[in-house]
GROMACS .gro file of C-alpha atoms in nm:
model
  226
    1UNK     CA    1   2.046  15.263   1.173
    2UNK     CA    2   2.423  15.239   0.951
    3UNK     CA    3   2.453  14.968   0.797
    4UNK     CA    4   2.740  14.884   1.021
    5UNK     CA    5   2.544  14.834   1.323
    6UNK     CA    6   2.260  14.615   1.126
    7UNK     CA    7   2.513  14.400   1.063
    8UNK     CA    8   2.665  14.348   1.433
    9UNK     CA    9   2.286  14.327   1.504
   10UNK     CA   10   2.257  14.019   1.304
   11UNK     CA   11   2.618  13.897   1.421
   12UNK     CA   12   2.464  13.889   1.778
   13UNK     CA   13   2.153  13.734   1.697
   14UNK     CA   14   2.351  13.465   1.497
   15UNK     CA   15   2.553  13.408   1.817
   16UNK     CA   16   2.229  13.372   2.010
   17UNK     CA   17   2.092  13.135   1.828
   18UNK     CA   18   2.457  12.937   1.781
   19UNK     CA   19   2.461  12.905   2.157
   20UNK     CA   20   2.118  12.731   2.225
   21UNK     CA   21   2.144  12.534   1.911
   22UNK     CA   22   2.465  12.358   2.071
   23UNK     CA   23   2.343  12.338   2.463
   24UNK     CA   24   2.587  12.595   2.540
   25UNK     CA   25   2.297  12.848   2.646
   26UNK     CA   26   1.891  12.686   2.802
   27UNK     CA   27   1.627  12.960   2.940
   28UNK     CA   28   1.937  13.183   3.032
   29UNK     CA   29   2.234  13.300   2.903
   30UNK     CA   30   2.321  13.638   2.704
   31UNK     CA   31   2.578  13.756   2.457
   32UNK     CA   32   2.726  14.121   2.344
   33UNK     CA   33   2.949  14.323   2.081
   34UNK     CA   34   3.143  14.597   2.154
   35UNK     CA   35   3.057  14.855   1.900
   36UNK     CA   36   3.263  15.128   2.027
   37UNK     CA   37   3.482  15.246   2.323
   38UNK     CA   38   3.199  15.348   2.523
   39UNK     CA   39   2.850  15.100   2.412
   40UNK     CA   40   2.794  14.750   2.330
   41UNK     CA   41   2.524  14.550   2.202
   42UNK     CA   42   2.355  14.256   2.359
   43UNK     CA   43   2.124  14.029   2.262
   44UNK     CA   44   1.738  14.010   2.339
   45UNK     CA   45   1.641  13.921   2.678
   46UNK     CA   46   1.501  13.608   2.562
   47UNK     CA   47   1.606  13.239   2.554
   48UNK     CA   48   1.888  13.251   2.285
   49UNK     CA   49   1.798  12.963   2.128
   50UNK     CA   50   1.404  13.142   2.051
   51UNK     CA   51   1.595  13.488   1.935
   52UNK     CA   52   1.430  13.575   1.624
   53UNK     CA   53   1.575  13.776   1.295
   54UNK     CA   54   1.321  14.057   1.413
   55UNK     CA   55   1.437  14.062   1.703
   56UNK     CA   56   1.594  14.447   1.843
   57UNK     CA   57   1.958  14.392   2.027
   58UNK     CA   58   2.002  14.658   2.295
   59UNK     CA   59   2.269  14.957   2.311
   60UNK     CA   60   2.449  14.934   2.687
   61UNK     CA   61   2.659  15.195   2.757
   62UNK     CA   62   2.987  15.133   2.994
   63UNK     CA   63   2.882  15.413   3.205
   64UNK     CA   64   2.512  15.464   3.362
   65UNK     CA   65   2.282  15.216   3.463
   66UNK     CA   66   2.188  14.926   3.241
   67UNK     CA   67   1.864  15.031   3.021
   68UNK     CA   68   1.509  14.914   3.113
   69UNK     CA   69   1.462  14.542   3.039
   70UNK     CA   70   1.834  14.444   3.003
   71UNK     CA   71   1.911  14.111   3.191
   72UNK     CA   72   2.067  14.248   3.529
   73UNK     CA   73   2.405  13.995   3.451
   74UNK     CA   74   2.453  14.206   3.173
   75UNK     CA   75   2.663  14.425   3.418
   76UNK     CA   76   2.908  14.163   3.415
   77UNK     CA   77   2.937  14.230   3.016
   78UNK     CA   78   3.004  14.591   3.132
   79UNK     CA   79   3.254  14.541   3.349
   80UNK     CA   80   3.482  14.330   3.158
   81UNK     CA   81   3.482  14.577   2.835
   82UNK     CA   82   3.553  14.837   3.079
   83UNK     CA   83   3.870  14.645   3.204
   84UNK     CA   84   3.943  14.490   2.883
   85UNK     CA   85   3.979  14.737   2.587
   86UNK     CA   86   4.141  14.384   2.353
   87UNK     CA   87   3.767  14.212   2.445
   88UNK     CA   88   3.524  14.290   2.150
   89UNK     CA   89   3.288  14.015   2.270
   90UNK     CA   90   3.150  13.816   2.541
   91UNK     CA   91   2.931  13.549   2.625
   92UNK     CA   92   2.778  13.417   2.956
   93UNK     CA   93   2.712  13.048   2.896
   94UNK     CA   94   2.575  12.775   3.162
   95UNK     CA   95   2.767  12.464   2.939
   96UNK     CA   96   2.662  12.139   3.113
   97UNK     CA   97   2.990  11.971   3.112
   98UNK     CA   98   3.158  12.291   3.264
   99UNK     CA   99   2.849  12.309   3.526
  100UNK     CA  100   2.926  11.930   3.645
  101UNK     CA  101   3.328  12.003   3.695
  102UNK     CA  102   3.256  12.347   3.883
  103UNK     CA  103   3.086  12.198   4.169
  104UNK     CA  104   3.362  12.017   4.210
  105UNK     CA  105   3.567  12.315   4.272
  106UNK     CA  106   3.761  12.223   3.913
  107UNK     CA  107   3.775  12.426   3.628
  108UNK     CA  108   3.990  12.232   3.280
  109UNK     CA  109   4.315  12.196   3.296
  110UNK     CA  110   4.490  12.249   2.925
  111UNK     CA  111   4.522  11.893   2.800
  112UNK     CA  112   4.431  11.881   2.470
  113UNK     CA  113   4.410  12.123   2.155
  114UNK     CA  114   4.066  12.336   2.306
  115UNK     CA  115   4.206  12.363   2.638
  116UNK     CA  116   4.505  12.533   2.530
  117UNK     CA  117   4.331  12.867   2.453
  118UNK     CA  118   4.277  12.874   2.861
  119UNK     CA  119   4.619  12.802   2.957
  120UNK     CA  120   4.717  12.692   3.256
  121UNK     CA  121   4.310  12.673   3.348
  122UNK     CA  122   4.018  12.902   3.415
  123UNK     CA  123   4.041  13.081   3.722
  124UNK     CA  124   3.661  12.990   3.951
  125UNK     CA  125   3.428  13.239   4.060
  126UNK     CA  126   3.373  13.071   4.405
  127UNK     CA  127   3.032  13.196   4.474
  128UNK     CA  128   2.744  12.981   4.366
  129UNK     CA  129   2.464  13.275   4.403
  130UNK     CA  130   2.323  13.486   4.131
  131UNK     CA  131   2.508  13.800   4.032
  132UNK     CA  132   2.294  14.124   4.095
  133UNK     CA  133   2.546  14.429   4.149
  134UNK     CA  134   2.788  14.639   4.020
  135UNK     CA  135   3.045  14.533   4.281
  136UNK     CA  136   3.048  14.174   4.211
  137UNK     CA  137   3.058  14.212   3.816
  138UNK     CA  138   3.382  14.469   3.848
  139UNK     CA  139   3.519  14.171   4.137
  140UNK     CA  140   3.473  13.921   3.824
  141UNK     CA  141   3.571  14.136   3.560
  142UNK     CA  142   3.902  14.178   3.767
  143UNK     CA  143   3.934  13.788   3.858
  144UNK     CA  144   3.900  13.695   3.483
  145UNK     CA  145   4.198  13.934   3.425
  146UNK     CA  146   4.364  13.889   3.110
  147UNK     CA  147   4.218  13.491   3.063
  148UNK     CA  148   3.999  13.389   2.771
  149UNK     CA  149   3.721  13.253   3.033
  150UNK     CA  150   3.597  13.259   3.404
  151UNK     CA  151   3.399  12.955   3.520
  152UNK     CA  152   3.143  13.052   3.797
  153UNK     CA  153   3.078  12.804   4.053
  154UNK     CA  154   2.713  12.584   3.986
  155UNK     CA  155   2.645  12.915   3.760
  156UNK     CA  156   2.808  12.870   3.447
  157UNK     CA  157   3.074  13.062   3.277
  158UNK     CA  158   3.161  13.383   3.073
  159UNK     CA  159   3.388  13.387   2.762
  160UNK     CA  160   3.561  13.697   2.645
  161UNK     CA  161   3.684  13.697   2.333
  162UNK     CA  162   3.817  13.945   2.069
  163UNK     CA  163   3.510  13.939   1.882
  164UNK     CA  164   3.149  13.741   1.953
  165UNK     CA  165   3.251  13.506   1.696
  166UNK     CA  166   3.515  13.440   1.947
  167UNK     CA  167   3.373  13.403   2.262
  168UNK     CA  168   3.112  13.178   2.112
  169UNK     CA  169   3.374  12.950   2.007
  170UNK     CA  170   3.587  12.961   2.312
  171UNK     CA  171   3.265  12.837   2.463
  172UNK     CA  172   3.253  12.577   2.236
  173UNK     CA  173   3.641  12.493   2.315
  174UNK     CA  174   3.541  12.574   2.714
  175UNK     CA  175   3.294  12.245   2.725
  176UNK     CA  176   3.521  12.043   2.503
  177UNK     CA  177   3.764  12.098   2.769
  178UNK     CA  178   3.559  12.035   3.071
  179UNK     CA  179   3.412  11.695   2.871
  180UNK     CA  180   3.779  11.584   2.871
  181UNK     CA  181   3.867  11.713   3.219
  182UNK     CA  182   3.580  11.472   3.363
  183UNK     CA  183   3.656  11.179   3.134
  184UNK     CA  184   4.013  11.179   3.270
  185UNK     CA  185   3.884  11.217   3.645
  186UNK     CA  186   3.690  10.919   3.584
  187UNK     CA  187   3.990  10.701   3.510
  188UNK     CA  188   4.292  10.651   3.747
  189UNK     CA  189   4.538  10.708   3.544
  190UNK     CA  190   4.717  11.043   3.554
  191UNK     CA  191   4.652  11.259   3.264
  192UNK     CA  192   4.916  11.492   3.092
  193UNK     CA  193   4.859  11.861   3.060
  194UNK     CA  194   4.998  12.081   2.776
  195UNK     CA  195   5.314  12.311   2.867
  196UNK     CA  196   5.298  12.662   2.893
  197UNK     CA  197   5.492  12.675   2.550
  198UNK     CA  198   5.287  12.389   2.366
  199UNK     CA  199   5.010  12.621   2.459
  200UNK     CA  200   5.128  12.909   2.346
  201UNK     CA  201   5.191  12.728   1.972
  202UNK     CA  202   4.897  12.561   2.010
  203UNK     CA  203   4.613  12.852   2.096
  204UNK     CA  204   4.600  13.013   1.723
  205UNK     CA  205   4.339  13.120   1.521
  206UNK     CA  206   4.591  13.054   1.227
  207UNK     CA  207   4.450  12.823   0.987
  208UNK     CA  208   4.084  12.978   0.974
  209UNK     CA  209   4.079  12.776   1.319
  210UNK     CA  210   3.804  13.052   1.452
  211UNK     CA  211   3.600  13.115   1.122
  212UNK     CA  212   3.543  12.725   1.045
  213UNK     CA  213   3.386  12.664   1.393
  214UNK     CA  214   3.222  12.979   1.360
  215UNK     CA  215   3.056  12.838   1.061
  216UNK     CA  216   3.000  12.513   1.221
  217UNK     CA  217   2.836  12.650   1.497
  218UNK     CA  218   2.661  12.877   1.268
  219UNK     CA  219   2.519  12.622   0.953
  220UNK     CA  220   2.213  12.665   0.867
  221UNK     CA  221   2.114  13.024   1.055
  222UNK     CA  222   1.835  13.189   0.869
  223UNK     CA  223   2.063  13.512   0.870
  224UNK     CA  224   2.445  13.380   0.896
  225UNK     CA  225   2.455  13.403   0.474
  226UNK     CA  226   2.415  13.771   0.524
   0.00000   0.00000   0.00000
């Protein structure tokens, strides 16, 4: 193996881990790297949270079937770095805040600083049943569009960022969102919701904004020093 892919090996086992350490992940949940036009990377099919440094990622190609003991939701993965050649990582995610507001039909509206990055909102995957073919993951793939995040109905939600260490923080930013999305629908006062331009200025990765909650999410992971 180059030294290059040992190192987006570790990358995706330090998002693993990331994910179940900060109840964005329990039992199930997976995240991937692109490592080239035509393969990603994704990481063991194991709880996140129990991914060990010996752990082997697996090499998914964007054409063929997915290989013997990859998670079958991993097509979803496939079809959105098909459809997306900006997206160099994703993450499915079952964030408890996020769950509670999708049976509801809601998905967080931009109102503060972590909603922003999903301006005006995530579209919903209306369908509350597991995802198990091709045709469904290219349906999602094509409903996420060009958004930063699709939140699936009782099921969770998938990030796409421009690298892993993106999507696991627009996770992060994902429940934030949905935490203040149900705090306002508890109240009766109408909230306020960030314009399309405040969002715009506001959704930047200027300032280190992505690397210091990737080392948040990150402190203390046996191999994020490396």
């Amino acid at each position: 193996m180059t030294e290059a892919f040992d190192a987006l090996s570790r990358t995706v086992r330090t998002a693993a881990r990331a994910l179940g350490r900060h109840g964005l992940v329990h039992a199930y949940g997976h995240c991937s790297a692109r490592i080239d036009a035509d393969t990603f990377l994704v990481a063991p099919s194991r709880p996140l949270g129990l991914v060990t440094p010996d752990d082997a990622c697996s090499v998914v190609s964007l054409t063929g079937p997915l290989p013997e003991g990859v998670l079958p939701e991993v097509r979803i993965h496939r079809e959105i770095y098909r459809l997306r050649p900006d997206v160099g990582g994703v993450a499915r995610v079952q964030p408890p805040k996020t769950m509670s507001l999708s049976v509801l039909g809601l998905t967080p509206v931009a109102r503060h600083g972590f909603g922003s990055y999903f301006h005006p909102q995530p579209p919903l995957w209306d369908d509350p049943l597991l995802l198990r073919s091709d045709e469904q993951a290219a349906q999602l793939a094509m409903q996420l569009g060009d958004a930063r995040a699709i939140v699936m109905r009782g099921n969770g939600a998938v990030t796409a960022g421009e690298s892993l260490q993106a999507a696991v923080v627009l996770a992060w930013y994902l429940e934030d969102a949905s935490r203040v999305e149900l705090d306002c629908l508890s109240t009766s006062i109408a909230p306020t919701r960030f314009t399309e331009a405040q969002s715009q200025t506001r959704a930047t990765w200027n300032g280190r904004l992505l690397e210091r909650m990737w080392d948040y999410l990150t402190a203390g992971d046996p191999e994020s020093a490396d």
